[in-house]
PDB file of C-alpha atoms in Angstrom:
ATOM      1  CA  UNK A   1     129.890 115.491  15.138  1.00 50.00           C
ATOM      2  CA  UNK A   2     127.181 115.022  12.786  1.00 54.00           C
ATOM      3  CA  UNK A   3     125.349 111.763  12.692  1.00 54.00           C
ATOM      4  CA  UNK A   4     125.626 111.662   9.074  1.00 56.00           C
ATOM      5  CA  UNK A   5     129.431 112.411   9.046  1.00 57.00           C
ATOM      6  CA  UNK A   6     131.724 109.663   7.645  1.00 60.00           C
ATOM      7  CA  UNK A   7     132.751 107.178   9.843  1.00 61.00           C
ATOM      8  CA  UNK A   8     129.602 106.929  11.948  1.00 60.00           C
ATOM      9  CA  UNK A   9     126.716 104.686  11.227  1.00 61.00           C
ATOM     10  CA  UNK A  10     123.320 106.261  10.212  1.00 61.00           C
ATOM     11  CA  UNK A  11     120.966 106.688  13.048  1.00 62.00           C
ATOM     12  CA  UNK A  12     117.556 105.332  12.492  1.00 69.00           C
ATOM     13  CA  UNK A  13     114.586 107.621  13.076  1.00 72.00           C
ATOM     14  CA  UNK A  14     111.182 106.585  14.590  1.00 76.00           C
ATOM     15  CA  UNK A  15     108.572 106.464  11.757  1.00 78.00           C
ATOM     16  CA  UNK A  16     104.975 107.228  12.643  1.00 80.00           C
ATOM     17  CA  UNK A  17     102.434 105.887   9.936  1.00 77.00           C
ATOM     18  CA  UNK A  18      98.982 107.210  10.183  1.00 76.00           C
ATOM     19  CA  UNK A  19      96.080 104.972   8.578  1.00 79.00           C
ATOM     20  CA  UNK A  20      92.851 106.693   7.762  1.00 76.00           C
ATOM     21  CA  UNK A  21      89.897 105.592   9.871  1.00 75.00           C
ATOM     22  CA  UNK A  22      86.732 105.261   7.791  1.00 73.00           C
ATOM     23  CA  UNK A  23      83.862 107.378   8.694  1.00 72.00           C
ATOM     24  CA  UNK A  24      80.662 105.266   9.064  1.00 74.00           C
ATOM     25  CA  UNK A  25      77.879 106.861   7.098  1.00 71.00           C
ATOM     26  CA  UNK A  26      74.977 108.657   9.385  1.00 67.00           C
ATOM     27  CA  UNK A  27      71.650 107.820   8.798  1.00 68.00           C
ATOM     28  CA  UNK A  28      69.998 111.369   8.457  1.00 65.00           C
ATOM     29  CA  UNK A  29      66.674 111.768  10.313  1.00 63.00           C
ATOM     30  CA  UNK A  30      63.589 112.707   8.166  1.00 65.00           C
ATOM     31  CA  UNK A  31      62.630 116.416   8.283  1.00 63.00           C
ATOM     32  CA  UNK A  32      59.454 117.371   9.953  1.00 62.00           C
ATOM     33  CA  UNK A  33      57.928 120.561   9.077  1.00 65.00           C
ATOM     34  CA  UNK A  34      57.533 122.718  12.097  1.00 59.00           C
ATOM     35  CA  UNK A  35      54.409 125.121  12.047  1.00 63.00           C
ATOM     36  CA  UNK A  36      55.288 128.614  12.455  1.00 60.00           C
ATOM     37  CA  UNK A  37      54.369 129.813  15.949  1.00 60.00           C
ATOM     38  CA  UNK A  38      55.550 126.589  17.443  1.00 65.00           C
ATOM     39  CA  UNK A  39      59.205 126.167  18.701  1.00 64.00           C
ATOM     40  CA  UNK A  40      60.325 122.650  19.276  1.00 63.00           C
ATOM     41  CA  UNK A  41      62.190 121.992  22.362  1.00 70.00           C
ATOM     42  CA  UNK A  42      66.152 122.028  22.424  1.00 74.00           C
ATOM     43  CA  UNK A  43      67.707 118.524  23.482  1.00 75.00           C
ATOM     44  CA  UNK A  44      71.315 117.884  24.560  1.00 78.00           C
ATOM     45  CA  UNK A  45      72.929 114.378  23.940  1.00 80.00           C
ATOM     46  CA  UNK A  46      76.011 113.405  25.670  1.00 82.00           C
ATOM     47  CA  UNK A  47      78.374 111.227  23.497  1.00 84.00           C
ATOM     48  CA  UNK A  48      80.576 108.277  24.768  1.00 86.00           C
ATOM     49  CA  UNK A  49      83.514 110.395  24.488  1.00 88.00           C
ATOM     50  CA  UNK A  50      82.371 113.182  26.375  1.00 83.00           C
ATOM     51  CA  UNK A  51      81.225 115.611  23.835  1.00 85.00           C
ATOM     52  CA  UNK A  52      77.827 117.189  24.040  1.00 83.00           C
ATOM     53  CA  UNK A  53      75.550 117.692  21.102  1.00 82.00           C
ATOM     54  CA  UNK A  54      72.680 120.156  21.349  1.00 80.00           C
ATOM     55  CA  UNK A  55      70.090 120.614  18.820  1.00 79.00           C
ATOM     56  CA  UNK A  56      66.121 120.350  18.274  1.00 73.00           C
ATOM     57  CA  UNK A  57      64.258 117.297  19.068  1.00 68.00           C
ATOM     58  CA  UNK A  58      62.694 115.879  16.080  1.00 69.00           C
ATOM     59  CA  UNK A  59      59.779 113.521  16.394  1.00 72.00           C
ATOM     60  CA  UNK A  60      59.913 110.710  13.833  1.00 73.00           C
ATOM     61  CA  UNK A  61      57.805 111.134  10.900  1.00 77.00           C
ATOM     62  CA  UNK A  62      54.352 109.113  11.120  1.00 80.00           C
ATOM     63  CA  UNK A  63      53.292 106.837   8.220  1.00 81.00           C
ATOM     64  CA  UNK A  64      49.978 107.392   6.950  1.00 81.00           C
ATOM     65  CA  UNK A  65      47.536 104.701   7.011  1.00 79.00           C
ATOM     66  CA  UNK A  66      47.166 102.293   3.914  1.00 79.00           C
ATOM     67  CA  UNK A  67      44.279 102.860   2.200  1.00 76.00           C
ATOM     68  CA  UNK A  68      42.008  99.908   2.410  1.00 76.00           C
ATOM     69  CA  UNK A  69      41.068  98.142  -0.743  1.00 74.00           C
ATOM     70  CA  UNK A  70      37.303  97.650  -1.536  1.00 72.00           C
ATOM     71  CA  UNK A  71      35.924  94.038  -1.660  1.00 78.00           C
ATOM     72  CA  UNK A  72      35.015  94.321  -5.242  1.00 79.00           C
ATOM     73  CA  UNK A  73      37.296  95.950  -7.876  1.00 83.00           C
ATOM     74  CA  UNK A  74      35.891  99.081  -9.925  1.00 85.00           C
ATOM     75  CA  UNK A  75      36.379  97.084 -13.073  1.00 88.00           C
ATOM     76  CA  UNK A  76      34.058  94.536 -12.048  1.00 88.00           C
ATOM     77  CA  UNK A  77      31.362  96.906 -10.772  1.00 89.00           C
ATOM     78  CA  UNK A  78      31.445  98.921 -14.158  1.00 90.00           C
ATOM     79  CA  UNK A  79      31.321  95.498 -16.335  1.00 90.00           C
ATOM     80  CA  UNK A  80      28.149  94.579 -14.270  1.00 89.00           C
ATOM     81  CA  UNK A  81      26.621  97.937 -14.672  1.00 89.00           C
ATOM     82  CA  UNK A  82      27.265  97.527 -18.391  1.00 88.00           C
ATOM     83  CA  UNK A  83      25.417  94.078 -18.451  1.00 87.00           C
ATOM     84  CA  UNK A  84      22.390  95.528 -16.649  1.00 87.00           C
ATOM     85  CA  UNK A  85      22.372  98.502 -19.076  1.00 85.00           C
ATOM     86  CA  UNK A  86      22.596  96.183 -22.078  1.00 85.00           C
ATOM     87  CA  UNK A  87      19.839  93.872 -20.485  1.00 83.00           C
ATOM     88  CA  UNK A  88      17.545  97.214 -20.008  1.00 82.00           C
ATOM     89  CA  UNK A  89      18.246  98.147 -23.745  1.00 81.00           C
ATOM     90  CA  UNK A  90      17.541  94.733 -25.077  1.00 82.00           C
ATOM     91  CA  UNK A  91      14.012  94.794 -24.471  1.00 78.00           C
ATOM     92  CA  UNK A  92      13.727  97.959 -26.463  1.00 78.00           C
ATOM     93  CA  UNK A  93      15.603  96.701 -29.207  1.00 79.00           C
ATOM     94  CA  UNK A  94      13.398  93.480 -29.730  1.00 80.00           C
ATOM     95  CA  UNK A  95      10.308  95.834 -29.950  1.00 83.00           C
ATOM     96  CA  UNK A  96      12.289  98.339 -32.437  1.00 84.00           C
ATOM     97  CA  UNK A  97      11.908  95.644 -35.587  1.00 86.00           C
ATOM     98  CA  UNK A  98       7.976  95.230 -35.127  1.00 88.00           C
ATOM     99  CA  UNK A  99       7.597  98.875 -34.538  1.00 89.00           C
ATOM    100  CA  UNK A 100       9.623  99.611 -37.668  1.00 91.00           C
ATOM    101  CA  UNK A 101       7.469  97.190 -39.657  1.00 93.00           C
ATOM    102  CA  UNK A 102       4.453  98.747 -38.438  1.00 94.00           C
ATOM    103  CA  UNK A 103       5.430 102.318 -39.223  1.00 95.00           C
ATOM    104  CA  UNK A 104       6.310 101.252 -42.875  1.00 96.00           C
ATOM    105  CA  UNK A 105       2.971  99.440 -43.281  1.00 96.00           C
ATOM    106  CA  UNK A 106       1.386 102.802 -42.048  1.00 97.00           C
ATOM    107  CA  UNK A 107       3.243 104.858 -44.545  1.00 96.00           C
ATOM    108  CA  UNK A 108       2.168 102.210 -47.445  1.00 97.00           C
ATOM    109  CA  UNK A 109      -1.407 102.660 -46.367  1.00 97.00           C
ATOM    110  CA  UNK A 110      -1.205 106.592 -46.423  1.00 96.00           C
ATOM    111  CA  UNK A 111       0.246 106.288 -49.875  1.00 96.00           C
ATOM    112  CA  UNK A 112      -2.336 104.102 -51.241  1.00 96.00           C
ATOM    113  CA  UNK A 113      -4.981 106.613 -49.697  1.00 96.00           C
ATOM    114  CA  UNK A 114      -3.734 109.392 -51.197  1.00 95.00           C
ATOM    115  CA  UNK A 115      -3.515 107.727 -54.804  1.00 95.00           C
ATOM    116  CA  UNK A 116      -7.066 106.623 -54.354  1.00 94.00           C
ATOM    117  CA  UNK A 117      -8.074 110.174 -53.228  1.00 94.00           C
ATOM    118  CA  UNK A 118      -6.105 111.927 -56.059  1.00 94.00           C
ATOM    119  CA  UNK A 119      -7.314 109.466 -58.718  1.00 92.00           C
ATOM    120  CA  UNK A 120     -11.050 109.989 -57.483  1.00 90.00           C
ATOM    121  CA  UNK A 121     -10.725 113.879 -57.794  1.00 89.00           C
ATOM    122  CA  UNK A 122      -8.833 113.543 -61.363  1.00 89.00           C
ATOM    123  CA  UNK A 123     -11.796 111.197 -62.596  1.00 88.00           C
ATOM    124  CA  UNK A 124     -14.433 113.956 -61.529  1.00 87.00           C
ATOM    125  CA  UNK A 125     -12.726 116.609 -63.150  1.00 85.00           C
ATOM    126  CA  UNK A 126     -12.335 114.615 -66.422  1.00 84.00           C
ATOM    127  CA  UNK A 127     -15.654 112.732 -66.637  1.00 82.00           C
ATOM    128  CA  UNK A 128     -17.461 115.232 -64.510  1.00 73.00           C
ATOM    129  CA  UNK A 129     -20.248 117.675 -65.432  1.00 60.00           C
ATOM    130  CA  UNK A 130     -19.941 118.146 -69.228  1.00 59.00           C
ATOM    131  CA  UNK A 131     -22.342 121.227 -69.304  1.00 56.00           C
ATOM    132  CA  UNK A 132     -20.520 124.546 -68.982  1.00 54.00           C
ATOM    133  CA  UNK A 133     -22.879 126.502 -67.192  1.00 56.00           C
ATOM    134  CA  UNK A 134     -20.769 129.670 -66.022  1.00 58.00           C
ATOM    135  CA  UNK A 135     -17.230 128.887 -67.615  1.00 59.00           C
ATOM    136  CA  UNK A 136     -15.220 130.864 -70.342  1.00 63.00           C
ATOM    137  CA  UNK A 137     -14.932 129.392 -73.560  1.00 62.00           C
ATOM    138  CA  UNK A 138     -11.964 130.255 -75.678  1.00 62.00           C
ATOM    139  CA  UNK A 139     -11.628 129.292 -79.426  1.00 61.00           C
ATOM    140  CA  UNK A 140      -8.550 128.838 -80.692  1.00 63.00           C
ATOM    141  CA  UNK A 141      -7.763 129.388 -84.310  1.00 66.00           C
ATOM    142  CA  UNK A 142      -5.060 128.749 -86.820  1.00 66.00           C
ATOM    143  CA  UNK A 143      -2.090 130.907 -85.705  1.00 61.00           C
ATOM    144  CA  UNK A 144       1.082 131.616 -87.676  1.00 58.00           C
ATOM    145  CA  UNK A 145       4.521 131.708 -85.783  1.00 57.00           C
ATOM    146  CA  UNK A 146       7.255 133.801 -87.436  1.00 58.00           C
ATOM    147  CA  UNK A 147      10.558 134.342 -85.930  1.00 60.00           C
ATOM    148  CA  UNK A 148       9.117 133.863 -82.304  1.00 61.00           C
ATOM    149  CA  UNK A 149       6.245 136.330 -82.887  1.00 59.00           C
ATOM    150  CA  UNK A 150       2.571 135.507 -82.777  1.00 56.00           C
ATOM    151  CA  UNK A 151       0.435 136.680 -85.633  1.00 55.00           C
ATOM    152  CA  UNK A 152      -3.063 135.741 -85.165  1.00 54.00           C
TER     153      UNK A 152
END
């Protein structure tokens, strides 16, 4: 007779429940560049359950040394050098004003000297020798100008 036939009690079957087991994340080893021509050694590891894993041995990555900071910051050095440069220029700035005043006085004296020389030359030309020994004398007579033509 069949177990599901009428008149018999149903037979219970054993049920197996499978529950998923979470996989723990594996930390990946950092990749180290391999130089061409050098082949790394092969290593084998036996896991606790008896499996054998074979692969290349990877050396751990070496951290680069941290650069030491200078005792004095660059900004402080730049400010100090700027102060030294400004101090060196200040001496020249103090001398600049008297130099400009002296240059203006010198130019003023040259202008006065040129005026005196020119006025002396003009006085000689005007009041100088009144006798014309070898000069050309031009007599200007009354002239008539008509329509832009000279009729003399």
